[in-house]
PDB file of C-alpha atoms and ligand atoms in Angstrom:
ATOM      1  CA  UNK C  17      -0.011  -0.150  -0.080  1.00  0.00           C
ATOM      2  CA  UNK C  18       1.038   3.619  -0.643  1.00  0.00           C
ATOM      3  CA  UNK C  19       1.620   5.645   2.437  1.00  0.00           C
ATOM      4  CA  UNK C  20       0.820   9.298   2.356  1.00  0.00           C
ATOM      5  CA  UNK C  21       1.907  11.744   5.056  1.00  0.00           C
ATOM      6  CA  UNK C  22       1.028  15.365   5.495  1.00  0.00           C
ATOM      7  CA  UNK C  23       1.476  17.414   8.961  1.00  0.00           C
ATOM      8  CA  UNK C  24      -0.768  15.361  11.190  1.00  0.00           C
ATOM      9  CA  UNK C  25      -2.420  13.264   8.672  1.00  0.00           C
ATOM     10  CA  UNK C  26      -1.275   9.654   7.875  1.00  0.00           C
ATOM     11  CA  UNK C  27      -3.036   7.553   5.154  1.00  0.00           C
ATOM     12  CA  UNK C  28      -2.505   4.170   4.000  1.00  0.00           C
ATOM     13  CA  UNK C  29      -3.914   4.040   0.427  1.00  0.00           C
ATOM     14  CA  UNK C  30      -4.682   2.226  -2.704  1.00  0.00           C
ATOM     15  CA  UNK C  31      -6.249   4.135  -5.521  1.00  0.00           C
ATOM     16  CA  UNK C  32      -6.357   2.647  -8.951  1.00  0.00           C
ATOM     17  CA  UNK C  33      -9.323   3.452 -11.109  1.00  0.00           C
ATOM     18  CA  UNK C  34     -11.409   0.467 -11.735  1.00  0.00           C
ATOM     19  CA  UNK C  35      -9.410  -1.824  -9.770  1.00  0.00           C
ATOM     20  CA  UNK C  36      -9.249  -0.721  -6.163  1.00  0.00           C
ATOM     21  CA  UNK C  37      -9.903   2.334  -3.913  1.00  0.00           C
ATOM     22  CA  UNK C  38      -9.259   2.371  -0.272  1.00  0.00           C
ATOM     23  CA  UNK C  39      -7.953   5.249   2.101  1.00  0.00           C
ATOM     24  CA  UNK C  40      -7.346   4.033   5.841  1.00  0.00           C
ATOM     25  CA  UNK C  41      -6.536   6.577   8.402  1.00  0.00           C
ATOM     26  CA  UNK C  42      -5.190   4.347  11.042  1.00  0.00           C
ATOM     27  CA  UNK C  43      -4.814   6.925  13.762  1.00  0.00           C
ATOM     28  CA  UNK C  44      -8.512   7.744  13.705  1.00  0.00           C
ATOM     29  CA  UNK C  45      -9.499   3.982  12.969  1.00  0.00           C
ATOM     30  CA  UNK C  46     -11.585   5.076   9.715  1.00  0.00           C
ATOM     31  CA  UNK C  47     -11.523   4.418   6.258  1.00  0.00           C
ATOM     32  CA  UNK C  48     -12.864   5.858   3.151  1.00  0.00           C
ATOM     33  CA  UNK C  49     -14.036   3.137   0.787  1.00  0.00           C
ATOM     34  CA  UNK C  50     -12.987  -0.575   1.273  1.00  0.00           C
ATOM     35  CA  UNK C  51     -11.361  -1.735  -2.003  1.00  0.00           C
ATOM     36  CA  UNK C  52     -10.863  -5.491  -1.658  1.00  0.00           C
ATOM     37  CA  UNK C  53     -10.230  -5.255   2.133  1.00  0.00           C
ATOM     38  CA  UNK C  54      -6.651  -5.145   2.465  1.00  0.00           C
ATOM     39  CA  UNK C  55      -5.244  -6.512   5.899  1.00  0.00           C
ATOM     40  CA  UNK C  56      -5.087  -3.357   7.670  1.00  0.00           C
ATOM     41  CA  UNK C  57      -8.651  -2.362   7.079  1.00  0.00           C
ATOM     42  CA  UNK C  58      -9.960  -5.126   9.253  1.00  0.00           C
ATOM     43  CA  UNK C  59      -8.693  -3.245  12.460  1.00  0.00           C
ATOM     44  CA  UNK C  60     -10.415  -0.041  11.255  1.00  0.00           C
ATOM     45  CA  UNK C  61     -13.803   0.411  13.234  1.00  0.00           C
ATOM     46  CA  UNK C  62     -15.566   2.843  10.712  1.00  0.00           C
ATOM     47  CA  UNK C  63     -15.919   2.564   7.081  1.00  0.00           C
ATOM     48  CA  UNK C  64     -17.222   5.605   4.847  1.00  0.00           C
ATOM     49  CA  UNK C  65     -18.429   4.219   1.429  1.00  0.00           C
ATOM     50  CA  UNK C  66     -18.436   6.680  -1.419  1.00  0.00           C
ATOM     51  CA  UNK C  67     -20.453   4.418  -3.846  1.00  0.00           C
ATOM     52  CA  UNK C  68     -21.066   0.806  -4.574  1.00  0.00           C
ATOM     53  CA  UNK C  69     -18.801   0.088  -7.623  1.00  0.00           C
ATOM     54  CA  UNK C  70     -17.045  -2.945  -6.911  1.00  0.00           C
ATOM     55  CA  UNK C  71     -13.383  -1.333  -6.979  1.00  0.00           C
ATOM     56  CA  UNK C  72     -14.523   0.830  -4.044  1.00  0.00           C
ATOM     57  CA  UNK C  73     -17.021  -1.463  -2.179  1.00  0.00           C
ATOM     58  CA  UNK C  74     -16.295  -5.378  -2.917  1.00  0.00           C
ATOM     59  CA  UNK C  75     -14.389  -5.940   0.451  1.00  0.00           C
ATOM     60  CA  UNK C  76     -17.367  -5.024   2.566  1.00  0.00           C
ATOM     61  CA  UNK C  77     -18.602  -8.434   3.316  1.00  0.00           C
ATOM     62  CA  UNK C  78     -15.108  -9.660   3.862  1.00  0.00           C
ATOM     63  CA  UNK C  79     -14.497  -6.893   6.128  1.00  0.00           C
ATOM     64  CA  UNK C  80     -17.610  -7.590   8.436  1.00  0.00           C
ATOM     65  CA  UNK C  81     -16.736 -11.341   8.328  1.00  0.00           C
ATOM     66  CA  UNK C  82     -13.158 -10.818   9.334  1.00  0.00           C
ATOM     67  CA  UNK C  83     -13.970  -8.663  12.302  1.00  0.00           C
ATOM     68  CA  UNK C  84     -16.447 -11.317  13.649  1.00  0.00           C
ATOM     69  CA  UNK C  85     -13.531 -14.165  13.006  1.00  0.00           C
ATOM     70  CA  UNK C  86     -11.111 -11.993  15.037  1.00  0.00           C
ATOM     71  CA  UNK C  87     -13.679 -11.472  17.749  1.00  0.00           C
ATOM     72  CA  UNK C  88     -13.405  -7.695  17.208  1.00  0.00           C
ATOM     73  CA  UNK C  89     -16.462  -5.318  17.927  1.00  0.00           C
ATOM     74  CA  UNK C  90     -18.713  -5.375  14.730  1.00  0.00           C
ATOM     75  CA  UNK C  91     -17.415  -2.742  12.225  1.00  0.00           C
ATOM     76  CA  UNK C  92     -19.676  -0.074  11.269  1.00  0.00           C
ATOM     77  CA  UNK C  93     -20.311   1.259   7.735  1.00  0.00           C
ATOM     78  CA  UNK C  94     -21.746   4.854   6.731  1.00  0.00           C
ATOM     79  CA  UNK C  95     -23.151   4.663   3.176  1.00  0.00           C
ATOM     80  CA  UNK C  96     -25.430   6.412   0.943  1.00  0.00           C
ATOM     81  CA  UNK C  97     -29.068   5.949   1.918  1.00  0.00           C
ATOM     82  CA  UNK C  98     -29.874   4.092  -1.380  1.00  0.00           C
ATOM     83  CA  UNK C  99     -27.213   1.425  -0.635  1.00  0.00           C
ATOM     84  CA  UNK C 100     -28.244   0.354   3.178  1.00  0.00           C
ATOM     85  CA  UNK C 101     -30.825  -2.180   1.752  1.00  0.00           C
ATOM     86  CA  UNK C 102     -29.115  -3.836  -0.985  1.00  0.00           C
ATOM     87  CA  UNK C 103     -25.556  -4.015   0.942  1.00  0.00           C
ATOM     88  CA  UNK C 104     -27.502  -5.700   3.961  1.00  0.00           C
ATOM     89  CA  UNK C 105     -29.066  -8.151   1.643  1.00  0.00           C
ATOM     90  CA  UNK C 106     -25.747  -9.106   0.181  1.00  0.00           C
ATOM     91  CA  UNK C 107     -24.397  -9.727   3.665  1.00  0.00           C
ATOM     92  CA  UNK C 108     -27.275 -11.624   4.841  1.00  0.00           C
ATOM     93  CA  UNK C 109     -26.721 -13.746   1.618  1.00  0.00           C
ATOM     94  CA  UNK C 110     -23.116 -14.364   2.734  1.00  0.00           C
ATOM     95  CA  UNK C 111     -24.332 -15.313   6.244  1.00  0.00           C
ATOM     96  CA  UNK C 112     -26.712 -18.008   4.414  1.00  0.00           C
ATOM     97  CA  UNK C 113     -23.524 -19.317   2.089  1.00  0.00           C
ATOM     98  CA  UNK C 114     -21.144 -19.345   5.127  1.00  0.00           C
ATOM     99  CA  UNK C 115     -23.628 -20.723   7.814  1.00  0.00           C
ATOM    100  CA  UNK C 116     -22.409 -18.216  10.094  1.00  0.00           C
ATOM    101  CA  UNK C 117     -24.205 -15.136  11.457  1.00  0.00           C
ATOM    102  CA  UNK C 118     -22.560 -11.882  12.781  1.00  0.00           C
ATOM    103  CA  UNK C 119     -23.559  -8.359  13.680  1.00  0.00           C
ATOM    104  CA  UNK C 120     -23.567  -5.996  10.953  1.00  0.00           C
ATOM    105  CA  UNK C 121     -23.899  -2.116  11.449  1.00  0.00           C
ATOM    106  CA  UNK C 122     -24.964  -0.379   7.969  1.00  0.00           C
ATOM    107  CA  UNK C 123     -26.013   3.403   8.444  1.00  0.00           C
ATOM    108  CA  UNK C 124     -27.335   5.782   6.011  1.00  0.00           C
ATOM    109  CA  UNK C 125     -25.618   9.116   5.981  1.00  0.00           C
ATOM    110  CA  UNK C 126     -26.207  12.135   3.958  1.00  0.00           C
ATOM    111  CA  UNK C 127     -24.654  15.825   3.402  1.00  0.00           C
ATOM    112  CA  UNK C 128     -25.487  18.040   6.316  1.00  0.00           C
ATOM    113  CA  UNK C 129     -24.690  15.151   8.849  1.00  0.00           C
ATOM    114  CA  UNK C 130     -21.767  14.733  10.982  1.00  0.00           C
ATOM    115  CA  UNK C 131     -20.246  11.528  12.741  1.00  0.00           C
ATOM    116  CA  UNK C 132     -18.082  12.358  15.641  1.00  0.00           C
ATOM    117  CA  UNK C 133     -14.953  10.223  15.193  1.00  0.00           C
ATOM    118  CA  UNK C 134     -13.043  11.133  18.248  1.00  0.00           C
ATOM    119  CA  UNK C 135     -12.686  14.305  20.470  1.00  0.00           C
ATOM    120  CA  UNK C 136     -12.825  17.251  17.938  1.00  0.00           C
ATOM    121  CA  UNK C 137     -12.682  14.940  14.723  1.00  0.00           C
ATOM    122  CA  UNK C 138     -15.938  14.605  12.489  1.00  0.00           C
ATOM    123  CA  UNK C 139     -16.588  13.247   9.208  1.00  0.00           C
ATOM    124  CA  UNK C 140     -19.515  14.599   6.981  1.00  0.00           C
ATOM    125  CA  UNK C 141     -20.605  13.459   3.318  1.00  0.00           C
ATOM    126  CA  UNK C 142     -20.150  15.945   0.470  1.00  0.00           C
ATOM    127  CA  UNK C 143     -22.408  15.798  -2.670  1.00  0.00           C
ATOM    128  CA  UNK C 144     -20.783  14.118  -5.635  1.00  0.00           C
ATOM    129  CA  UNK C 145     -21.923  13.341  -9.045  1.00  0.00           C
ATOM    130  CA  UNK C 146     -21.347   9.825 -10.693  1.00  0.00           C
ATOM    131  CA  UNK C 147     -23.629   7.128 -12.633  1.00  0.00           C
ATOM    132  CA  UNK C 148     -24.842   5.657  -9.224  1.00  0.00           C
ATOM    133  CA  UNK C 149     -25.899   6.896  -5.790  1.00  0.00           C
ATOM    134  CA  UNK C 150     -22.623   8.502  -4.506  1.00  0.00           C
ATOM    135  CA  UNK C 151     -21.021  10.941  -2.240  1.00  0.00           C
ATOM    136  CA  UNK C 152     -17.540  12.123  -1.063  1.00  0.00           C
ATOM    137  CA  UNK C 153     -16.465  12.979   2.419  1.00  0.00           C
ATOM    138  CA  UNK C 154     -14.530  15.620   4.543  1.00  0.00           C
ATOM    139  CA  UNK C 155     -12.793  14.922   7.672  1.00  0.00           C
ATOM    140  CA  UNK C 156     -13.110  18.268  10.046  1.00  0.00           C
ATOM    141  CA  UNK C 157     -11.658  19.298  13.118  1.00  0.00           C
ATOM    142  CA  UNK C 158     -13.955  21.368  15.196  1.00  0.00           C
ATOM    143  CA  UNK C 159     -12.199  24.146  16.817  1.00  0.00           C
ATOM    144  CA  UNK C 160     -13.450  26.596  19.459  1.00  0.00           C
ATOM    145  CA  UNK C 161     -12.417  30.305  19.240  1.00  0.00           C
ATOM    146  CA  UNK C 162     -13.441  33.210  21.632  1.00  0.00           C
ATOM    147  CA  UNK C 163     -16.172  35.274  20.241  1.00  0.00           C
ATOM    148  CA  UNK C 164     -14.289  38.661  18.989  1.00  0.00           C
ATOM    149  CA  UNK C 165     -16.056  40.573  21.703  1.00  0.00           C
ATOM    150  CA  UNK C 166     -14.304  38.599  24.473  1.00  0.00           C
ATOM    151  CA  UNK C 167     -10.860  38.564  22.814  1.00  0.00           C
ATOM    152  CA  UNK C 168      -9.314  41.289  25.054  1.00  0.00           C
ATOM    153  CA  UNK C 169     -10.403  39.714  28.440  1.00  0.00           C
ATOM    154  CA  UNK C 170      -7.899  38.204  31.035  1.00  0.00           C
ATOM    155  CA  UNK C 171      -8.029  34.607  31.673  1.00  0.00           C
ATOM    156  CA  UNK C 172      -9.844  34.907  35.020  1.00  0.00           C
ATOM    157  CA  UNK C 173     -12.473  36.810  33.674  1.00  0.00           C
ATOM    158  CA  UNK C 174     -12.947  34.447  30.675  1.00  0.00           C
ATOM    159  CA  UNK C 175     -13.195  31.594  33.381  1.00  0.00           C
ATOM    160  CA  UNK C 176     -15.980  33.464  35.471  1.00  0.00           C
ATOM    161  CA  UNK C 177     -17.887  33.930  32.208  1.00  0.00           C
ATOM    162  CA  UNK C 178     -17.524  30.382  31.377  1.00  0.00           C
ATOM    163  CA  UNK C 179     -18.785  29.183  34.744  1.00  0.00           C
ATOM    164  CA  UNK C 180     -21.833  31.513  34.348  1.00  0.00           C
ATOM    165  CA  UNK C 181     -22.972  29.419  31.506  1.00  0.00           C
ATOM    166  CA  UNK C 182     -22.551  32.201  28.929  1.00  0.00           C
ATOM    167  CA  UNK C 183     -21.546  31.168  25.462  1.00  0.00           C
ATOM    168  CA  UNK C 184     -18.316  32.842  24.883  1.00  0.00           C
ATOM    169  CA  UNK C 185     -17.026  30.714  21.958  1.00  0.00           C
ATOM    170  CA  UNK C 186     -17.515  30.235  18.288  1.00  0.00           C
ATOM    171  CA  UNK C 187     -17.169  26.771  16.695  1.00  0.00           C
ATOM    172  CA  UNK C 188     -15.370  26.630  13.396  1.00  0.00           C
ATOM    173  CA  UNK C 189     -14.855  23.413  11.315  1.00  0.00           C
ATOM    174  CA  UNK C 190     -11.257  23.161   9.679  1.00  0.00           C
ATOM    175  CA  UNK C 191     -11.407  20.768   7.029  1.00  0.00           C
ATOM    176  CA  UNK C 192      -8.335  18.615   6.922  1.00  0.00           C
ATOM    177  CA  UNK C 193      -8.956  16.238   4.379  1.00  0.00           C
ATOM    178  CA  UNK C 194     -11.516  15.752   1.457  1.00  0.00           C
ATOM    179  CA  UNK C 195     -11.975  12.799  -0.775  1.00  0.00           C
ATOM    180  CA  UNK C 196     -14.126  12.889  -4.149  1.00  0.00           C
ATOM    181  CA  UNK C 197     -14.968   9.519  -4.634  1.00  0.00           C
ATOM    182  CA  UNK C 198     -15.854   8.853  -8.098  1.00  0.00           C
ATOM    183  CA  UNK C 199     -17.319  12.070  -9.252  1.00  0.00           C
ATOM    184  CA  UNK C 200     -17.692  14.625 -12.262  1.00  0.00           C
ATOM    185  CA  UNK C 201     -15.812  18.021 -11.599  1.00  0.00           C
ATOM    186  CA  UNK C 202     -18.803  19.355  -9.999  1.00  0.00           C
ATOM    187  CA  UNK C 203     -17.645  17.904  -6.764  1.00  0.00           C
ATOM    188  CA  UNK C 204     -15.206  20.853  -6.652  1.00  0.00           C
ATOM    189  CA  UNK C 205     -17.282  23.352  -8.165  1.00  0.00           C
ATOM    190  CA  UNK C 206     -20.066  22.883  -5.535  1.00  0.00           C
ATOM    191  CA  UNK C 207     -18.373  21.956  -2.341  1.00  0.00           C
ATOM    192  CA  UNK C 208     -16.528  24.711  -0.469  1.00  0.00           C
ATOM    193  CA  UNK C 209     -15.289  22.157   2.006  1.00  0.00           C
ATOM    194  CA  UNK C 210     -13.250  19.970  -0.522  1.00  0.00           C
ATOM    195  CA  UNK C 211     -11.843  23.256  -2.210  1.00  0.00           C
ATOM    196  CA  UNK C 212     -10.654  24.467   1.334  1.00  0.00           C
ATOM    197  CA  UNK C 213      -9.602  21.009   2.780  1.00  0.00           C
ATOM    198  CA  UNK C 214      -5.923  21.208   3.698  1.00  0.00           C
ATOM    199  CA  UNK C 215      -5.468  17.904   1.655  1.00  0.00           C
ATOM    200  CA  UNK C 216      -7.687  16.790  -1.063  1.00  0.00           C
ATOM    201  CA  UNK C 217      -7.770  13.496  -2.732  1.00  0.00           C
ATOM    202  CA  UNK C 218      -9.366  14.012  -6.105  1.00  0.00           C
ATOM    203  CA  UNK C 219     -10.093  11.489  -8.860  1.00  0.00           C
ATOM    204  CA  UNK C 220      -8.674  12.156 -12.065  1.00  0.00           C
ATOM    205  CA  UNK C 221      -9.443   8.985 -14.212  1.00  0.00           C
ATOM    206  CA  UNK C 222      -8.650  10.289 -17.621  1.00  0.00           C
ATOM    207  CA  UNK C 223      -5.696  12.637 -18.704  1.00  0.00           C
ATOM    208  CA  UNK C 224      -5.294  12.243 -22.540  1.00  0.00           C
ATOM    209  CA  UNK C 225      -7.167  13.106 -25.771  1.00  0.00           C
ATOM    210  CA  UNK C 226      -8.169   9.543 -26.427  1.00  0.00           C
ATOM    211  CA  UNK C 227     -10.486   9.845 -23.450  1.00  0.00           C
ATOM    212  CA  UNK C 228     -11.530  13.503 -23.835  1.00  0.00           C
ATOM    213  CA  UNK C 229     -13.673  15.607 -21.308  1.00  0.00           C
ATOM    214  CA  UNK C 230     -16.913  14.438 -22.694  1.00  0.00           C
ATOM    215  CA  UNK C 231     -16.148  10.848 -22.206  1.00  0.00           C
ATOM    216  CA  UNK C 232     -15.092  11.362 -18.589  1.00  0.00           C
ATOM    217  CA  UNK C 233     -18.289  13.419 -18.120  1.00  0.00           C
ATOM    218  CA  UNK C 234     -20.340  10.656 -19.890  1.00  0.00           C
ATOM    219  CA  UNK C 235     -18.888   8.119 -17.244  1.00  0.00           C
ATOM    220  CA  UNK C 236     -19.036  10.328 -14.348  1.00  0.00           C
ATOM    221  CA  UNK C 237     -15.489  11.006 -13.849  1.00  0.00           C
ATOM    222  CA  UNK C 238     -12.995  14.002 -14.009  1.00  0.00           C
ATOM    223  CA  UNK C 239     -10.489  14.745 -16.641  1.00  0.00           C
ATOM    224  CA  UNK C 240      -7.266  16.291 -15.950  1.00  0.00           C
ATOM    225  CA  UNK C 241      -8.234  19.206 -18.433  1.00  0.00           C
ATOM    226  CA  UNK C 242     -11.042  20.049 -16.008  1.00  0.00           C
ATOM    227  CA  UNK C 243      -8.938  20.165 -13.164  1.00  0.00           C
ATOM    228  CA  UNK C 244      -6.489  22.687 -15.066  1.00  0.00           C
ATOM    229  CA  UNK C 245      -9.526  24.606 -16.164  1.00  0.00           C
ATOM    230  CA  UNK C 246     -10.698  25.066 -12.764  1.00  0.00           C
ATOM    231  CA  UNK C 247      -7.347  25.277 -11.163  1.00  0.00           C
ATOM    232  CA  UNK C 248      -8.258  28.795  -9.345  1.00  0.00           C
ATOM    233  CA  UNK C 249     -10.878  27.105  -7.397  1.00  0.00           C
ATOM    234  CA  UNK C 250      -8.348  24.691  -5.425  1.00  0.00           C
ATOM    235  CA  UNK C 251      -7.245  26.393  -2.125  1.00  0.00           C
ATOM    236  CA  UNK C 252      -5.804  23.331  -0.793  1.00  0.00           C
ATOM    237  CA  UNK C 253      -2.232  22.997   0.570  1.00  0.00           C
ATOM    238  CA  UNK C 254      -2.080  19.527  -1.047  1.00  0.00           C
ATOM    239  CA  UNK C 255      -3.838  17.985  -3.903  1.00  0.00           C
ATOM    240  CA  UNK C 256      -3.546  14.152  -4.396  1.00  0.00           C
ATOM    241  CA  UNK C 257      -4.621  13.043  -7.854  1.00  0.00           C
ATOM    242  CA  UNK C 258      -5.888   9.648  -7.886  1.00  0.00           C
ATOM    243  CA  UNK C 259      -7.969   6.766  -9.437  1.00  0.00           C
ATOM    244  CA  UNK C 260      -6.014   7.163 -12.733  1.00  0.00           C
ATOM    245  CA  UNK C 261      -7.451   4.635 -15.296  1.00  0.00           C
ATOM    246  CA  UNK C 262      -5.190   1.629 -15.734  1.00  0.00           C
ATOM    247  CA  UNK C 263      -4.754   2.417 -19.197  1.00  0.00           C
ATOM    248  CA  UNK C 264      -1.852   5.001 -18.134  1.00  0.00           C
ATOM    249  CA  UNK C 265       1.675   4.097 -17.061  1.00  0.00           C
ATOM    250  CA  UNK C 266       3.210   5.928 -13.868  1.00  0.00           C
ATOM    251  CA  UNK C 267       5.652   7.481 -16.405  1.00  0.00           C
ATOM    252  CA  UNK C 268       3.064   8.814 -18.758  1.00  0.00           C
ATOM    253  CA  UNK C 269       1.085  10.191 -16.013  1.00  0.00           C
ATOM    254  CA  UNK C 270       4.104  11.983 -14.610  1.00  0.00           C
ATOM    255  CA  UNK C 271       5.147  13.331 -17.864  1.00  0.00           C
ATOM    256  CA  UNK C 272       1.599  14.564 -18.725  1.00  0.00           C
ATOM    257  CA  UNK C 273       1.353  16.365 -15.447  1.00  0.00           C
ATOM    258  CA  UNK C 274       4.535  18.033 -15.808  1.00  0.00           C
ATOM    259  CA  UNK C 275       3.619  19.302 -19.230  1.00  0.00           C
ATOM    260  CA  UNK C 276       0.112  20.237 -18.633  1.00  0.00           C
ATOM    261  CA  UNK C 277      -0.301  21.551 -15.095  1.00  0.00           C
ATOM    262  CA  UNK C 278      -0.107  25.221 -14.163  1.00  0.00           C
ATOM    263  CA  UNK C 279       2.638  26.576 -12.054  1.00  0.00           C
ATOM    264  CA  UNK C 280      -0.002  27.101  -9.439  1.00  0.00           C
ATOM    265  CA  UNK C 281      -0.883  23.416  -9.199  1.00  0.00           C
ATOM    266  CA  UNK C 282       2.402  21.849 -10.113  1.00  0.00           C
ATOM    267  CA  UNK C 283       4.006  22.624  -6.609  1.00  0.00           C
ATOM    268  CA  UNK C 284       0.947  21.195  -4.750  1.00  0.00           C
ATOM    269  CA  UNK C 285       0.097  18.379  -6.655  1.00  0.00           C
ATOM    270  CA  UNK C 286       1.023  14.833  -5.702  1.00  0.00           C
ATOM    271  CA  UNK C 287      -0.159  11.432  -7.351  1.00  0.00           C
ATOM    272  CA  UNK C 288      -1.142   8.008  -6.092  1.00  0.00           C
ATOM    273  CA  UNK C 289      -1.167   5.115  -8.515  1.00  0.00           C
TER     274      UNK C 289
HETATM  275 ZN1   ZN D  14     -14.012   3.949  -9.226  1.00  0.00          ZN
HETATM  276 ZN1   ZN D  15     -17.373   4.242  -9.599  1.00  0.00          ZN
END
């Protein structure tokens, strides 16, 4: 697996278009997508699924089953509301085939809802656009800041006001990480959290003229040319391009990026293949 580190973020990743996508954040025990369930996924307690295509979701029954075999608490999956029933049905069918019952937790989640991961960390879905029900995700750190009118007060006065029950803080969500899943470019155009995330993992399935922008859109994906056209939207510190089609070799991807990317992106872009 590819290991990606930036500031406090550590991700174990596989991201190959049509083959396998899974991003595990071991320190928070969460994963975005499950791919084909690589070993480290089994120790992850919460899964956030972007959509049901097999390169992103095939490992789900294996994940639940392995956790039961290892006598770990049941894993918990958060998915688009339209996937709860069919995924539950698939896993129940595996119960039947295996002659072995285990608890599964598959919950619906939609944009506007937040799951508290631990302490000040939250995950929230982001609207995305693909050929099947889908959503991206953002990982946020919720920080408390003194309201501007209290900024000049001394520590003791602040303590006193706090104890009086007065709300003297404002909450601010800092997007640390965002992931598009499979989506068209509207994911960036319409999600401020994705544009502002410190680290953005964004799909870039096609990069050449043989598969032009129109083809990418037809299949619900992003073409490199669209990322370049929208370069001004990206406020991210790091942008990781991922989910490249298997038709491109790592060398071809590197060379294409070197020639095509504008300077403003060149210095911030990493690739994962
Ligand atoms: Zn995919
Ligand atoms: Zn897909």
